[in-house]
mmCIF file of C-alpha atoms in Angstrom:
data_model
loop_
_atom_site.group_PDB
_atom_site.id
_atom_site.type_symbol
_atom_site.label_atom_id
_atom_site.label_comp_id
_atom_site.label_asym_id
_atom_site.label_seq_id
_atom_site.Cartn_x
_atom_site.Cartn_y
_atom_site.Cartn_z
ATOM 1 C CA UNK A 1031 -100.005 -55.356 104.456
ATOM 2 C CA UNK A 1032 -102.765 -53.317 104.032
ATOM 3 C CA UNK A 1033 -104.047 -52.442 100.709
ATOM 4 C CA UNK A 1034 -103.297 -48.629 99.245
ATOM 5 C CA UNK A 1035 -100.132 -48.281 102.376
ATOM 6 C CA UNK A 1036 -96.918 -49.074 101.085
ATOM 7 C CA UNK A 1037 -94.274 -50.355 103.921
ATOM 8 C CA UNK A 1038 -92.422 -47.553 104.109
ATOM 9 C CA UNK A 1039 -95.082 -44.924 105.195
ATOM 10 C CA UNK A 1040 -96.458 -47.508 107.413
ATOM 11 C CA UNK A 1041 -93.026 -46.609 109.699
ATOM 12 C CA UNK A 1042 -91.881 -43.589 108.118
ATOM 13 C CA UNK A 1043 -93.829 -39.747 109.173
ATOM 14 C CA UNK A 1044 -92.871 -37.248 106.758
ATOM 15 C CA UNK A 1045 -90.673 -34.402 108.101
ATOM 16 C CA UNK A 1046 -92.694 -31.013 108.408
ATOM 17 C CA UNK A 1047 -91.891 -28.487 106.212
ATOM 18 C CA UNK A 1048 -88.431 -26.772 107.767
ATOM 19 C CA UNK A 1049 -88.440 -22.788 108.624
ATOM 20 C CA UNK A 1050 -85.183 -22.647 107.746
ATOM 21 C CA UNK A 1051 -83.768 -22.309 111.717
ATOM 22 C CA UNK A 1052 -80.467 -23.987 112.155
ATOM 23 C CA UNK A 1053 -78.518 -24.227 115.926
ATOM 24 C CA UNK A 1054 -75.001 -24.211 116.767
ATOM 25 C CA UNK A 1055 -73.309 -24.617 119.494
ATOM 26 C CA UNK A 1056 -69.328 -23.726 120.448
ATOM 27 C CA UNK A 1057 -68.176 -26.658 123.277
ATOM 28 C CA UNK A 1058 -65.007 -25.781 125.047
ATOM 29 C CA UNK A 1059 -62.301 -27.882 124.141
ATOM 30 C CA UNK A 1060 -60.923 -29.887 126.820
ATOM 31 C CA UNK A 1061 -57.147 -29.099 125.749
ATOM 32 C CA UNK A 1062 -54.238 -27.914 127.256
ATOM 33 C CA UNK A 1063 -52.037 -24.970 125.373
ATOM 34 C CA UNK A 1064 -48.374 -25.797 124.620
ATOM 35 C CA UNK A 1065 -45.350 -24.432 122.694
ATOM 36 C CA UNK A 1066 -43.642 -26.849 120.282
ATOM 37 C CA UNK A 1067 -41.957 -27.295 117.014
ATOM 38 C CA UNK A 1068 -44.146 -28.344 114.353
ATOM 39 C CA UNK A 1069 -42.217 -29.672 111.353
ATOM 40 C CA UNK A 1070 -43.866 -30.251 107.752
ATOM 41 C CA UNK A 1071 -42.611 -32.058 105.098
ATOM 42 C CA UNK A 1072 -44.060 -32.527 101.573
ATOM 43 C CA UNK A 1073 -43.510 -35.015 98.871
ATOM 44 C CA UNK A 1074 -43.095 -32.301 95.936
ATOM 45 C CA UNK A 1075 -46.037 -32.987 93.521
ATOM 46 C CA UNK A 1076 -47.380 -36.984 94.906
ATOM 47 C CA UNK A 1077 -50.410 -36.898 93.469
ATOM 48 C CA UNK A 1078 -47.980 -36.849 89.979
ATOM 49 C CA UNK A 1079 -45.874 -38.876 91.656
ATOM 50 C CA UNK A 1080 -48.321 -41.661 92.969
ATOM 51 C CA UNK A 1081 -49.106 -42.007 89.631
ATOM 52 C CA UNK A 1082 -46.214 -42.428 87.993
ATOM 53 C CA UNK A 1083 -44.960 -45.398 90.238
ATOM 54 C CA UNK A 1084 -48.391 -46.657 91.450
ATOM 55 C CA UNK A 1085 -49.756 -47.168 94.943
ATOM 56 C CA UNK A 1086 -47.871 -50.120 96.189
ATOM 57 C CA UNK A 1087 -44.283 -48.069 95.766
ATOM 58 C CA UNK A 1088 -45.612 -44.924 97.128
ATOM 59 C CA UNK A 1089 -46.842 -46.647 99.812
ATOM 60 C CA UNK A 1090 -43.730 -47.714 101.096
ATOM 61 C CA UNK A 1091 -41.914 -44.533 100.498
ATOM 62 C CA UNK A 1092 -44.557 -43.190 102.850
ATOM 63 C CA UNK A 1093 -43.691 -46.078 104.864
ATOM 64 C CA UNK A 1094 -40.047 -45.427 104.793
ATOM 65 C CA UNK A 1095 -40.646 -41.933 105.729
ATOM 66 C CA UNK A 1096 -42.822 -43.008 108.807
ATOM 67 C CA UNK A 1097 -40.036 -45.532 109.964
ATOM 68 C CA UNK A 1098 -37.312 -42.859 109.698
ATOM 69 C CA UNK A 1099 -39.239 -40.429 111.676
ATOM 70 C CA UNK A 1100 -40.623 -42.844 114.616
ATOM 71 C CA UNK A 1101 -36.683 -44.453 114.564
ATOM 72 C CA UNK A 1102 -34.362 -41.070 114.608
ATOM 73 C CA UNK A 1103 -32.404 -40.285 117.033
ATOM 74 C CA UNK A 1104 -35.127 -37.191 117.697
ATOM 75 C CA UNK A 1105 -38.001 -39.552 118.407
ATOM 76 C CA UNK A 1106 -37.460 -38.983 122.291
ATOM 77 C CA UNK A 1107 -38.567 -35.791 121.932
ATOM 78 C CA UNK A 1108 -41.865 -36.249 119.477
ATOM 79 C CA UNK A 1109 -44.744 -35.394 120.583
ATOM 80 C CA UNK A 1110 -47.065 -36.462 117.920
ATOM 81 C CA UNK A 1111 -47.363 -37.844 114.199
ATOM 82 C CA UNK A 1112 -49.838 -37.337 111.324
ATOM 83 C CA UNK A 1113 -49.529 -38.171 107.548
ATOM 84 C CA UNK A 1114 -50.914 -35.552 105.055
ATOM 85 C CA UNK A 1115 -51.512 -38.208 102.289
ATOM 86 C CA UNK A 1116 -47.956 -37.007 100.858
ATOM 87 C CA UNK A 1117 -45.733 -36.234 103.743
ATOM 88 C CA UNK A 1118 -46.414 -35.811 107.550
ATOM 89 C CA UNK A 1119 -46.748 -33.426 110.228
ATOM 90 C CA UNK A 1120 -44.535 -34.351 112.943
ATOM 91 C CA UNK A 1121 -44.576 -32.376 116.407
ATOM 92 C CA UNK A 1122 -41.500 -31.585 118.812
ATOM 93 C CA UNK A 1123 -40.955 -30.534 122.114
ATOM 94 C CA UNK A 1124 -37.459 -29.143 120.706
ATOM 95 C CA UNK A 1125 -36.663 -27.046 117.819
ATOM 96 C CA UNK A 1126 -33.469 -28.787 117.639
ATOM 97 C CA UNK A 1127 -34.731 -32.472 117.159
ATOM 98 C CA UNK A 1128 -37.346 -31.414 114.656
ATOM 99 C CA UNK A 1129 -34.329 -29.809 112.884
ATOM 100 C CA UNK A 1130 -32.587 -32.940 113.084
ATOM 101 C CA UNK A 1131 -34.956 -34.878 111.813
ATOM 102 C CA UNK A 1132 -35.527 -32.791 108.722
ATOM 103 C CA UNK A 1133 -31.825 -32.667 108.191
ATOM 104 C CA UNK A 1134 -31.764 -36.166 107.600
ATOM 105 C CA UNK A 1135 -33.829 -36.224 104.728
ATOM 106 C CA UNK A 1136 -31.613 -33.739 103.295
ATOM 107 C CA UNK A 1137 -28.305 -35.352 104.177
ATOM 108 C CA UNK A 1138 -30.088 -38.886 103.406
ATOM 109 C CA UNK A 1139 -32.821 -38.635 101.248
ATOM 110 C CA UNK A 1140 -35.569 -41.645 101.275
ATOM 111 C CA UNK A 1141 -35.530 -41.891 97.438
ATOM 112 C CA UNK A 1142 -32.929 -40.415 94.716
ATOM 113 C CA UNK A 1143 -36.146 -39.900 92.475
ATOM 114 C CA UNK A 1144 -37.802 -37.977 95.354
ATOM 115 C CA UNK A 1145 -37.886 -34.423 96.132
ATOM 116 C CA UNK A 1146 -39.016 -33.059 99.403
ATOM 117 C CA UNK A 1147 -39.926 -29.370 100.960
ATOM 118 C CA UNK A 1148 -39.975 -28.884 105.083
ATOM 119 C CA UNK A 1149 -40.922 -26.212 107.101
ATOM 120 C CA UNK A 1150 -40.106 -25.896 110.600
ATOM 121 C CA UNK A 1151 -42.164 -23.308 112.670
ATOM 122 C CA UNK A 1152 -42.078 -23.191 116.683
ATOM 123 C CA UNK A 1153 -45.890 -21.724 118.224
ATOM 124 C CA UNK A 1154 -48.663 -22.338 120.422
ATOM 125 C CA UNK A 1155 -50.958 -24.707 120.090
ATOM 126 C CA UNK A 1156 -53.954 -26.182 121.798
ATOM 127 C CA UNK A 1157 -53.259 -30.021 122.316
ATOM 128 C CA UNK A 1158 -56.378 -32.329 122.221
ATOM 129 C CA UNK A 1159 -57.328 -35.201 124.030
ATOM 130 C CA UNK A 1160 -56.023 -37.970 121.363
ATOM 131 C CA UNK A 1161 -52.813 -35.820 121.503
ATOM 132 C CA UNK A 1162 -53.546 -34.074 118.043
ATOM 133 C CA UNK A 1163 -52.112 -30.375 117.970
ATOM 134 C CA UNK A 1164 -54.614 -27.587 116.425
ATOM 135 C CA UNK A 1165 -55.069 -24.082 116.051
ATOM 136 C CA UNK A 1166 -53.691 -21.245 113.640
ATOM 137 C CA UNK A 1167 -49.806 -22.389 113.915
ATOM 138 C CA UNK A 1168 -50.511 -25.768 112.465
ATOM 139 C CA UNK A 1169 -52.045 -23.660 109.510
ATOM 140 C CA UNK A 1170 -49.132 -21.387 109.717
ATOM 141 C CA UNK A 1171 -46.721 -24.348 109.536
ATOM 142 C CA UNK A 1172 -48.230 -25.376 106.478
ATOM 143 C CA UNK A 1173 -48.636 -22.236 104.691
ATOM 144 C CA UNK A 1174 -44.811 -21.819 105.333
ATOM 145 C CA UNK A 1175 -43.631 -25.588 103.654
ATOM 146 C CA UNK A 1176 -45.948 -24.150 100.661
ATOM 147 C CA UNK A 1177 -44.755 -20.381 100.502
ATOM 148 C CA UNK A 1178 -44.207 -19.292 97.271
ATOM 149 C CA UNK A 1179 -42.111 -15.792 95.991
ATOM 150 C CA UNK A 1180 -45.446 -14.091 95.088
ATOM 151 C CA UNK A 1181 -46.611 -14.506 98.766
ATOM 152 C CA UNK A 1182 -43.784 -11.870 99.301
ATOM 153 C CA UNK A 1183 -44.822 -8.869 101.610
ATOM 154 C CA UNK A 1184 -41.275 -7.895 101.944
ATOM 155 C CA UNK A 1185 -38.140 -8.265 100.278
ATOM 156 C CA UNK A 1186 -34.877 -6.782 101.755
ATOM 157 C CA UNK A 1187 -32.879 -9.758 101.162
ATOM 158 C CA UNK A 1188 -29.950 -11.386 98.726
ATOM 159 C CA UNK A 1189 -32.644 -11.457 96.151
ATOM 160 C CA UNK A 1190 -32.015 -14.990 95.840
ATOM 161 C CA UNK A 1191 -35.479 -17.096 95.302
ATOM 162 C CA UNK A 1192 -36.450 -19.910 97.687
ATOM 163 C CA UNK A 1193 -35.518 -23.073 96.421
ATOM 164 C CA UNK A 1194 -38.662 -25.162 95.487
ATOM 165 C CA UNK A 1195 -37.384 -28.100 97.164
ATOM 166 C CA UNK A 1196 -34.682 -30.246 98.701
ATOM 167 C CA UNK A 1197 -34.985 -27.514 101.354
ATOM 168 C CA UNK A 1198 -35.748 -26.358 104.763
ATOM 169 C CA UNK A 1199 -38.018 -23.208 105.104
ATOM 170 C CA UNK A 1200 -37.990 -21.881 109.007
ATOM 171 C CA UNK A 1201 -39.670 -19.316 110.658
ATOM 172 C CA UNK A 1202 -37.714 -16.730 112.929
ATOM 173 C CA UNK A 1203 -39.842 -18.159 115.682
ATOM 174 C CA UNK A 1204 -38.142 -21.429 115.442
ATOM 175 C CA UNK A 1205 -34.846 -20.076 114.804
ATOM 176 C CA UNK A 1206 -34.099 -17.768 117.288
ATOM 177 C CA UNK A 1207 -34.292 -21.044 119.906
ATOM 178 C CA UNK A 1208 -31.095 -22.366 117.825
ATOM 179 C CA UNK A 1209 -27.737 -21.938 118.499
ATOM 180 C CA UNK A 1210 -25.536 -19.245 116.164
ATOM 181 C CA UNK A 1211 -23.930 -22.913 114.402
ATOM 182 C CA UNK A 1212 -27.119 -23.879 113.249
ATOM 183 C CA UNK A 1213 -28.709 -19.935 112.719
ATOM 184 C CA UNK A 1214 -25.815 -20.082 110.475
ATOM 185 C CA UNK A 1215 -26.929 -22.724 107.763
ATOM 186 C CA UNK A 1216 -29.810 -20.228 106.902
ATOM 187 C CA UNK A 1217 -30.683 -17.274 104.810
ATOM 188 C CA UNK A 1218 -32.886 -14.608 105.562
ATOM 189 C CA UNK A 1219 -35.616 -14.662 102.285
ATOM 190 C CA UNK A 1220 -38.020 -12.224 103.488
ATOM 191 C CA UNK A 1221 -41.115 -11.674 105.247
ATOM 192 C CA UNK A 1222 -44.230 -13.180 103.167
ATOM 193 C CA UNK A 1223 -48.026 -12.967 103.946
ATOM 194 C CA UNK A 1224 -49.172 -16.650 106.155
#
């Protein structure tokens, strides 16, 4: 070593001084554009949740969750599976067996301490190589599991708020591909900003 050089400038230049200019670049995704039913569901409030019965239990109420989706009687028909950290997004090629699925947990829930909220939106989406779905109706999907009354923008209905949970919000998109038995089980609740 050579006196008055310490090791790291003998490998290390200093940057020069930056003008500020950054570069960007927008790559065309290699995906293909499909219609499907993207279902949400939310554990209401897991971070409060995960805390009160500690990692290892939520862990395999998430785990329950994952085996009753990838086991249904719907799986045939799903397309794709993500958690969220306190639910999932699961995506359909059929309203119907999304529907199904989210029924279940209504009909069957995974936990009596557990409450859940689903939404169930059919839309376009851009499908990526690993088979993830993206674009603005996965947002939408999600902003409809988390609507809330003051994201109202219209309100010609029974007056009758949306429950907070235990419950399936859908969008007319998604509904109108289900038969009148199952249009039935719903309520209209308005038109809200997404």
């Amino acid at each position: 070593m050579t006196a008055g050089v310490s090791p790291k400038s003998r490998y290390f230049k200093a940057a020069p001084p930056s003008d500020g200019s950054i570069f960007y670049s927008i790559l065309p995704l290699t995906s293909d554009r499909k219609e499907v039913a993207l279902l949400v569901l939310d554990l209401e409030e897991s971070s409060e949740y995960l805390l009160e019965v500690g990692d290892t239990y939520f862990s395999n109420i998430i785990g329950k969750i994952y085996s009753r989706v990838k086991k249904h009687a719907s799986s045939s028909d799903l397309m794709f599976l993500k958690s969220t950290g306190g639910g999932f997004l699961a995506v359909f090629t059929s309203v119907l067996a999304a529907f199904s699925l989210a029924l279940s947990f209504l009909k069957s829930p995974i936990s009596s301490d557990l409450r859940v909220r689903m939404a169930l939106h059919w839309g376009l989406v851009k499908v990526a190589p690993d088979g993830d779905v993206l674009g603005v109706e996965v947002h939408r999907a999600f902003r409809v599991e988390n609507v809330q009354m003051q994201d109202q923008a219209e309100a010609s209905f029974d007056g009758a708020p949306i429950p907070f949970s235990d419950r399936i919000v859908i969008t007319r998109e998604a509904l109108a591909l289900m038969g009148e038995a199952v249009q039935s089980k719903f309520r209209y609740v308005g038109k809200y900003k997404l």
